[in-house]
Coordinates of N, CA and C and ligand atoms in Angstrom, one line a residue:
X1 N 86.7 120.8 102.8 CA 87.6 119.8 103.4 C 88.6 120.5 104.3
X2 N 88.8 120.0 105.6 CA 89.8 120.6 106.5 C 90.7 119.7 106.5
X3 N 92.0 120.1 105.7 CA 93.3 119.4 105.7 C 93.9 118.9 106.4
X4 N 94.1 119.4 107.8 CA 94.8 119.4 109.0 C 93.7 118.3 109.4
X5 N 92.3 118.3 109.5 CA 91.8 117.6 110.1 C 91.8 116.2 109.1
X6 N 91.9 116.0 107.9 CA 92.4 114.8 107.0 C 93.7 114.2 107.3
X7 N 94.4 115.1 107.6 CA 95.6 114.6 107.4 C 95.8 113.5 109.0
X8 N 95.5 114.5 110.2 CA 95.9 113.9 111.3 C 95.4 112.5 111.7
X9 N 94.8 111.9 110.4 CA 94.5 110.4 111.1 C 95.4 109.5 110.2
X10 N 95.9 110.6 109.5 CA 97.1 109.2 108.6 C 98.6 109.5 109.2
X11 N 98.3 110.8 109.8 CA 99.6 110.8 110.5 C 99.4 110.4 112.4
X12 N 99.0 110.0 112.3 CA 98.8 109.3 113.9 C 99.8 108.6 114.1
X13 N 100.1 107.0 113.4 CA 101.5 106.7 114.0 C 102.7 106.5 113.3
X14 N 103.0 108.0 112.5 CA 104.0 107.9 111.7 C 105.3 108.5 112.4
X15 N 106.4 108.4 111.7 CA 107.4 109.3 112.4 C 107.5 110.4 111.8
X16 N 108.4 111.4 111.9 CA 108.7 112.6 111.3 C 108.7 113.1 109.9
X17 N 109.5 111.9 109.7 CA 110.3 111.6 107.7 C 109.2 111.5 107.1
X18 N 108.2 110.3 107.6 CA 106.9 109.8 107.2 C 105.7 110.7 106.8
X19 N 106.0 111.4 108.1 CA 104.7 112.4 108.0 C 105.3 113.3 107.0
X20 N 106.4 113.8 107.2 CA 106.7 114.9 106.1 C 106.2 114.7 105.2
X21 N 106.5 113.2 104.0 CA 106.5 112.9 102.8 C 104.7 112.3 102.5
X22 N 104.2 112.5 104.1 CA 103.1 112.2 103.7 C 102.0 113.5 103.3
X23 N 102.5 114.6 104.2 CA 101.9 116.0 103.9 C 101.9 116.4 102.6
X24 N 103.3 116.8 101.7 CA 103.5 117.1 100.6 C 102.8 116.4 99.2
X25 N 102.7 115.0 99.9 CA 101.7 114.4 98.6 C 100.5 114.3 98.6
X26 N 99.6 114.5 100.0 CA 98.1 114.8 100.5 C 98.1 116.2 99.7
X27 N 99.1 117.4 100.0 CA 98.5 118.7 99.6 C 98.9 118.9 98.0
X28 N 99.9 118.0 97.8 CA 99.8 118.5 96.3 C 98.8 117.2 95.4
X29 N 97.9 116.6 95.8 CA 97.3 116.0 95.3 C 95.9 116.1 95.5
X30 N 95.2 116.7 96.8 CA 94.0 117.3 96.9 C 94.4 118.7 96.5
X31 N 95.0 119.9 96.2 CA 94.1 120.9 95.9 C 95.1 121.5 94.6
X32 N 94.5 121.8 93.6 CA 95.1 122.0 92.4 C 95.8 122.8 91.7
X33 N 95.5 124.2 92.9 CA 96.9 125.4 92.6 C 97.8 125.2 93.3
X34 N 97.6 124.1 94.4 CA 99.6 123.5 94.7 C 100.0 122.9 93.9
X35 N 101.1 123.4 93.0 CA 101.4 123.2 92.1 C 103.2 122.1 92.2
X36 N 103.6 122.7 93.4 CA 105.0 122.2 93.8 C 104.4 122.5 95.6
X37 N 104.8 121.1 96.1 CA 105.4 121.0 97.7 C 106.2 120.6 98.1
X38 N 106.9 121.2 99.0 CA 108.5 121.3 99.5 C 108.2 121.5 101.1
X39 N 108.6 120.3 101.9 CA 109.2 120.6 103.3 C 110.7 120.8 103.2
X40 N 110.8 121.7 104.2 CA 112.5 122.5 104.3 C 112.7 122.3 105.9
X41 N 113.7 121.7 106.3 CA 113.7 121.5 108.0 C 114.8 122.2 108.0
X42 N 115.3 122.8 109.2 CA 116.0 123.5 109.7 C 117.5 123.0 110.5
X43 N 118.6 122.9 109.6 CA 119.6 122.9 110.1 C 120.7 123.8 110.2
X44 N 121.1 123.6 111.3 CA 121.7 125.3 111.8 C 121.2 126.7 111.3
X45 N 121.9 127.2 110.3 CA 121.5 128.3 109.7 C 121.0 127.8 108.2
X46 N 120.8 126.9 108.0 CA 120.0 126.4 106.3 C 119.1 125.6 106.4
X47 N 118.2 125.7 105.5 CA 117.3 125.2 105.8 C 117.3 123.8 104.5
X48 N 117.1 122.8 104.3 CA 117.2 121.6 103.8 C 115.9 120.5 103.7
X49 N 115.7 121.1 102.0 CA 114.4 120.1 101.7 C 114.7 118.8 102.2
X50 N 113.5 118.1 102.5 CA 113.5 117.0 103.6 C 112.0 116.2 102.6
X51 N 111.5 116.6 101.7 CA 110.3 116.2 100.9 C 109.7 117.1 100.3
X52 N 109.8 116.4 99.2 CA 108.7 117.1 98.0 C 107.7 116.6 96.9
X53 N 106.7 116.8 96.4 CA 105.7 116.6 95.2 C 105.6 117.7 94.8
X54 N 105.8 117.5 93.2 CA 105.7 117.8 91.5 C 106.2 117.5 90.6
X55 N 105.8 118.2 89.5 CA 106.3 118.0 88.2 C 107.9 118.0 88.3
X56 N 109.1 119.0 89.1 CA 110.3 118.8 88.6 C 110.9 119.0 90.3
X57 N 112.2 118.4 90.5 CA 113.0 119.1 91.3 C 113.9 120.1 91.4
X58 N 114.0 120.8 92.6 CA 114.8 122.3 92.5 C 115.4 121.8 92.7
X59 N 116.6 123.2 92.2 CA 118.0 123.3 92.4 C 118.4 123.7 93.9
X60 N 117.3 124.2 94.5 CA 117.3 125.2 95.6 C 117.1 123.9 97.0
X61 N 117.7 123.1 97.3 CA 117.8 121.8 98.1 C 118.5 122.4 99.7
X62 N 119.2 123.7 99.7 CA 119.5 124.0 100.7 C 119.5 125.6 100.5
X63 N 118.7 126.4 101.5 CA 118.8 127.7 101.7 C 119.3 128.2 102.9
X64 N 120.3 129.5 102.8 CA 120.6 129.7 104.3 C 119.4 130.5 104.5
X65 N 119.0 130.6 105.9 CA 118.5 131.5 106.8 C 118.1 132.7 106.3
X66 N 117.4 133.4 105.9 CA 117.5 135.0 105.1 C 117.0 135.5 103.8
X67 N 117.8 134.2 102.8 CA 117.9 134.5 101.4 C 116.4 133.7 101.1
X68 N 115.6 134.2 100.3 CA 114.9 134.0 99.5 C 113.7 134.0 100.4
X69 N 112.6 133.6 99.9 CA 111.4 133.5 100.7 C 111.2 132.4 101.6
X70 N 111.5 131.4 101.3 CA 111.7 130.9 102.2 C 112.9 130.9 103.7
X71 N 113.6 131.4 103.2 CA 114.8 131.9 104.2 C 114.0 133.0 105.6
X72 N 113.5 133.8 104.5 CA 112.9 135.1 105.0 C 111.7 134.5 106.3
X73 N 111.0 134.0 105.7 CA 109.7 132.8 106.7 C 110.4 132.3 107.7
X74 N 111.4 131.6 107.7 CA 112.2 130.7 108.8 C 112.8 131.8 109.7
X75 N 113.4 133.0 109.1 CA 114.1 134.0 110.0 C 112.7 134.8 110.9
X76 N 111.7 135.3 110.0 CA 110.7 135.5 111.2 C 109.8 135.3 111.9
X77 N 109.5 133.9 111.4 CA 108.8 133.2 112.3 C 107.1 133.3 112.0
X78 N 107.1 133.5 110.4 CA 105.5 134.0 109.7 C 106.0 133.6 108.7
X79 N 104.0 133.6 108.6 CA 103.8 133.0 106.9 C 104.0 134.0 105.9
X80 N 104.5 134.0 104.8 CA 104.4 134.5 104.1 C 103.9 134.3 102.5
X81 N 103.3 135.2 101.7 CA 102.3 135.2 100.6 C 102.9 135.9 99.6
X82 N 103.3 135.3 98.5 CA 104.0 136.4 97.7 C 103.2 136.2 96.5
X83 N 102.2 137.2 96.0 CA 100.9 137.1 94.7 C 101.5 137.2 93.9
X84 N 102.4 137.7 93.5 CA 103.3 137.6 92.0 C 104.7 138.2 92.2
X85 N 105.4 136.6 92.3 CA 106.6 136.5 92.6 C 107.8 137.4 91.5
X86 N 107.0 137.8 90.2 CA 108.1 138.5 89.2 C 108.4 139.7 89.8
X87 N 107.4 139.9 90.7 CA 107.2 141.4 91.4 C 108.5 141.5 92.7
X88 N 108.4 140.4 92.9 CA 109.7 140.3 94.4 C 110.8 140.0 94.3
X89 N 111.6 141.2 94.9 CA 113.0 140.6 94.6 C 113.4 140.0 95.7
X90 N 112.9 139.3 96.6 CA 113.4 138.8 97.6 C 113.3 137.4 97.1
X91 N 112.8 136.9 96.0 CA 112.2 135.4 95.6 C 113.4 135.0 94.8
X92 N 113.5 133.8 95.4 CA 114.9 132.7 94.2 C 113.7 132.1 94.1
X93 N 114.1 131.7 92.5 CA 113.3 131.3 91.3 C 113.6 130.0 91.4
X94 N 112.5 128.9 90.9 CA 112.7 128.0 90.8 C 112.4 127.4 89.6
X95 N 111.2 127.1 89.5 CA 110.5 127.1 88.1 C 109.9 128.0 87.4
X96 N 110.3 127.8 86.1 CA 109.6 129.1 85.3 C 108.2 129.6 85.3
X97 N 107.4 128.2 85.4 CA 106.0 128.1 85.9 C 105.5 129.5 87.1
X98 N 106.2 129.2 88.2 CA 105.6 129.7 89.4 C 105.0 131.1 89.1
X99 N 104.2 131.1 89.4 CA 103.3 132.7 89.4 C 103.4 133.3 90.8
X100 N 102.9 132.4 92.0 CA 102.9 132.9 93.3 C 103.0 131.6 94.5
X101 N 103.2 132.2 95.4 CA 103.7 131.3 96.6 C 103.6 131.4 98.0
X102 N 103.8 130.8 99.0 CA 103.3 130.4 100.2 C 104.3 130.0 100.7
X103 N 104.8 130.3 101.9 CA 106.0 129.8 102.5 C 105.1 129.5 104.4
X104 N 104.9 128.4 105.1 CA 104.5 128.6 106.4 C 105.6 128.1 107.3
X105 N 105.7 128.6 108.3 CA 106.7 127.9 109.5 C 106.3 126.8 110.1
X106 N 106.9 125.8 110.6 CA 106.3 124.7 111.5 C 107.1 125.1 112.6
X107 N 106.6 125.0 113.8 CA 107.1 125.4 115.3 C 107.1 123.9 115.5
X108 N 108.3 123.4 116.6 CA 108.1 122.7 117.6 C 108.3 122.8 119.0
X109 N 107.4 123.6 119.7 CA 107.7 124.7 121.4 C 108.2 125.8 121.5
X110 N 107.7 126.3 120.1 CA 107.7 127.6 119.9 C 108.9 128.1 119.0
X111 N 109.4 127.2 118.5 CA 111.4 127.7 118.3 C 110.4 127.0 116.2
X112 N 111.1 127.5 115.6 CA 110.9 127.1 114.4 C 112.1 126.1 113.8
X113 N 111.3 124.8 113.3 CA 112.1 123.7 113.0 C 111.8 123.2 111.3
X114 N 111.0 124.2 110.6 CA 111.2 124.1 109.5 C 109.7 124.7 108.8
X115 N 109.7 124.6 107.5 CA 108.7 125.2 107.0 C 107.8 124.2 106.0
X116 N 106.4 124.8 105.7 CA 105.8 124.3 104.2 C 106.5 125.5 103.1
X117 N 106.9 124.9 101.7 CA 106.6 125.8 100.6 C 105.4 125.8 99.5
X118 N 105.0 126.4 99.1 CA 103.9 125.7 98.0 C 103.8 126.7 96.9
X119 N 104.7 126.6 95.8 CA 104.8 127.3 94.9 C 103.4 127.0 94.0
X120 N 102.3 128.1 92.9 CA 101.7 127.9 92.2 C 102.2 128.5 90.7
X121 N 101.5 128.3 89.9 CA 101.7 128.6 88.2 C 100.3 130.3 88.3
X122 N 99.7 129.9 89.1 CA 98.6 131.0 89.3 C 98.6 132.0 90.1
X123 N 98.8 133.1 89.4 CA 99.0 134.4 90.0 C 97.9 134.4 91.7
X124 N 98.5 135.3 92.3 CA 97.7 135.5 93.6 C 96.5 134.0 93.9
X125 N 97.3 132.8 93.9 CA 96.6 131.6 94.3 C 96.4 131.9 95.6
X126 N 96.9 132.4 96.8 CA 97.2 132.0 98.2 C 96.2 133.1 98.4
X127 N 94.7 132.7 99.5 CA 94.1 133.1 100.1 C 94.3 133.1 101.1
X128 N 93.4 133.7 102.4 CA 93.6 133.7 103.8 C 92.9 132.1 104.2
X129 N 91.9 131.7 103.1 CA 91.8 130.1 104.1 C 93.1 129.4 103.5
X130 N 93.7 129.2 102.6 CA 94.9 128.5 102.4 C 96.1 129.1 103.6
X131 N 96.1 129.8 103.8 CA 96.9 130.0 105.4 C 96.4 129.5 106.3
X132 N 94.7 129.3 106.3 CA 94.6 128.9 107.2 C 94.7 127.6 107.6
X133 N 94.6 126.9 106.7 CA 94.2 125.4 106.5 C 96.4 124.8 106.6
X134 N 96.8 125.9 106.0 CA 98.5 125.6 105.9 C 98.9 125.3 107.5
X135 N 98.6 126.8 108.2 CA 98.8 126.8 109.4 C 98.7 125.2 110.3
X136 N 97.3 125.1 110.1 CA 96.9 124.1 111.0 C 97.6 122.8 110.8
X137 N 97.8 122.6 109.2 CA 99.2 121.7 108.4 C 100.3 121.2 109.2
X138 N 100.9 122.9 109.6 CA 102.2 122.9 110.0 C 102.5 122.2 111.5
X139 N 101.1 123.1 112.0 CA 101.2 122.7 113.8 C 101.0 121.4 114.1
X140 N 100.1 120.7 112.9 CA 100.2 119.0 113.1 C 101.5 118.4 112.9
X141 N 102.4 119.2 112.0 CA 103.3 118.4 111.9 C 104.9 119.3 112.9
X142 N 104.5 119.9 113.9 CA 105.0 120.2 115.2 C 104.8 119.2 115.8
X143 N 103.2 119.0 116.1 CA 102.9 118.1 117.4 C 103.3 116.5 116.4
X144 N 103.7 116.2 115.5 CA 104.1 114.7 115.0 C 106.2 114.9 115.7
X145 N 106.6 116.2 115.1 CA 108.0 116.1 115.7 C 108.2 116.3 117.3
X146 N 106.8 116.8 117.8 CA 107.0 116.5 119.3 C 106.9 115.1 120.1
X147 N 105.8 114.5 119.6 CA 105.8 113.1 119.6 C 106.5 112.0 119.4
X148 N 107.3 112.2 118.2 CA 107.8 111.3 117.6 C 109.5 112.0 117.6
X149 N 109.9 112.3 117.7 CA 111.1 113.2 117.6 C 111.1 113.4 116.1
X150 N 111.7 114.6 116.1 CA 112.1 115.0 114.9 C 112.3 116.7 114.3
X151 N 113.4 116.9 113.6 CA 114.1 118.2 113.5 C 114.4 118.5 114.6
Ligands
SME201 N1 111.1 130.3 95.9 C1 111.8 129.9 97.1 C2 112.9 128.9 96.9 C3 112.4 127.5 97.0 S1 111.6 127.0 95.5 O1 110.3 127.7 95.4 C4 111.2 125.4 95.6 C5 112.3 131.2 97.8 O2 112.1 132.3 97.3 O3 112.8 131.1 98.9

């Protein structure tokens, strides 16, 4: 199944908000090592969960620019793969659960307006097709905040 290509007919005439909250529950409910999904949009220098699906909510609702892995993704403008998070000290913790994780950027004209997170319980879950399929994720939901305004 191609995600990006599932998703873009339910996000066809949604707005921003919509789509967000619609991504997060499409991907944590088709594939089974997404364990937690979190959009983070980009204000000023912090970035600010905007939707999520799982088991619990984080504490971590606003990060600046930098700090943590997700920070780190938004400042350079790439995905990042972290196979076992106990191993990185760049990672704020969320759930005890998490084994490993996936942070992608969403662009909207090139400038980054927020990210996917997708924390798992399963060591080194994140393959290169789960980037790939993230990727394609993200850019649909660029071209929904190009369309529709948003972040
Ligand atoms: N682990 C992330 C923080 C967000 S939580 O996973 C939901 C990080 O290192 O930036």
């Amino acid at each position: 199944m191609d995600l990006a290509e599932e998703l873009s007919h339910r996000l066809a005439n949604t707005d921003f908000a919509d789509a967000c909250q619609a991504v997060v529950q499409c991907l944590r409910s088709s594939v089974p090592h997404y364990n937690w999904v979190g959009i983070y949009l980009l204000e000023g220098e912090e970035l600010v969960l905007t939707a999520w699906a799982g088991p619990a909510e984080t504490e971590h609702t606003r990060i600046p620019v930098g700090a943590g892995i997700c920070g780190l993704a938004a400042a350079e403008g790439k995905t990042i793969i972290v196979d076992d998070v106990a191993k990185d000290p760049r990672y704020l913790a969320c759930f005890l659960s998490t084994k490993s994780e996936i942070v992608v950027p969403i662009f909207r004209e090139g400038r980054v307006i927020g990210e996917i997170d997708i924390d798992s319980d399963q060591l080194a879950a994140f393959t290169e097709e789960d980037r790939r399929q993230l990727e394609g994720v993200a850019a649909l939901l660029g071209a929904v905040a190009r369309r529709a305004g948003g972040a």
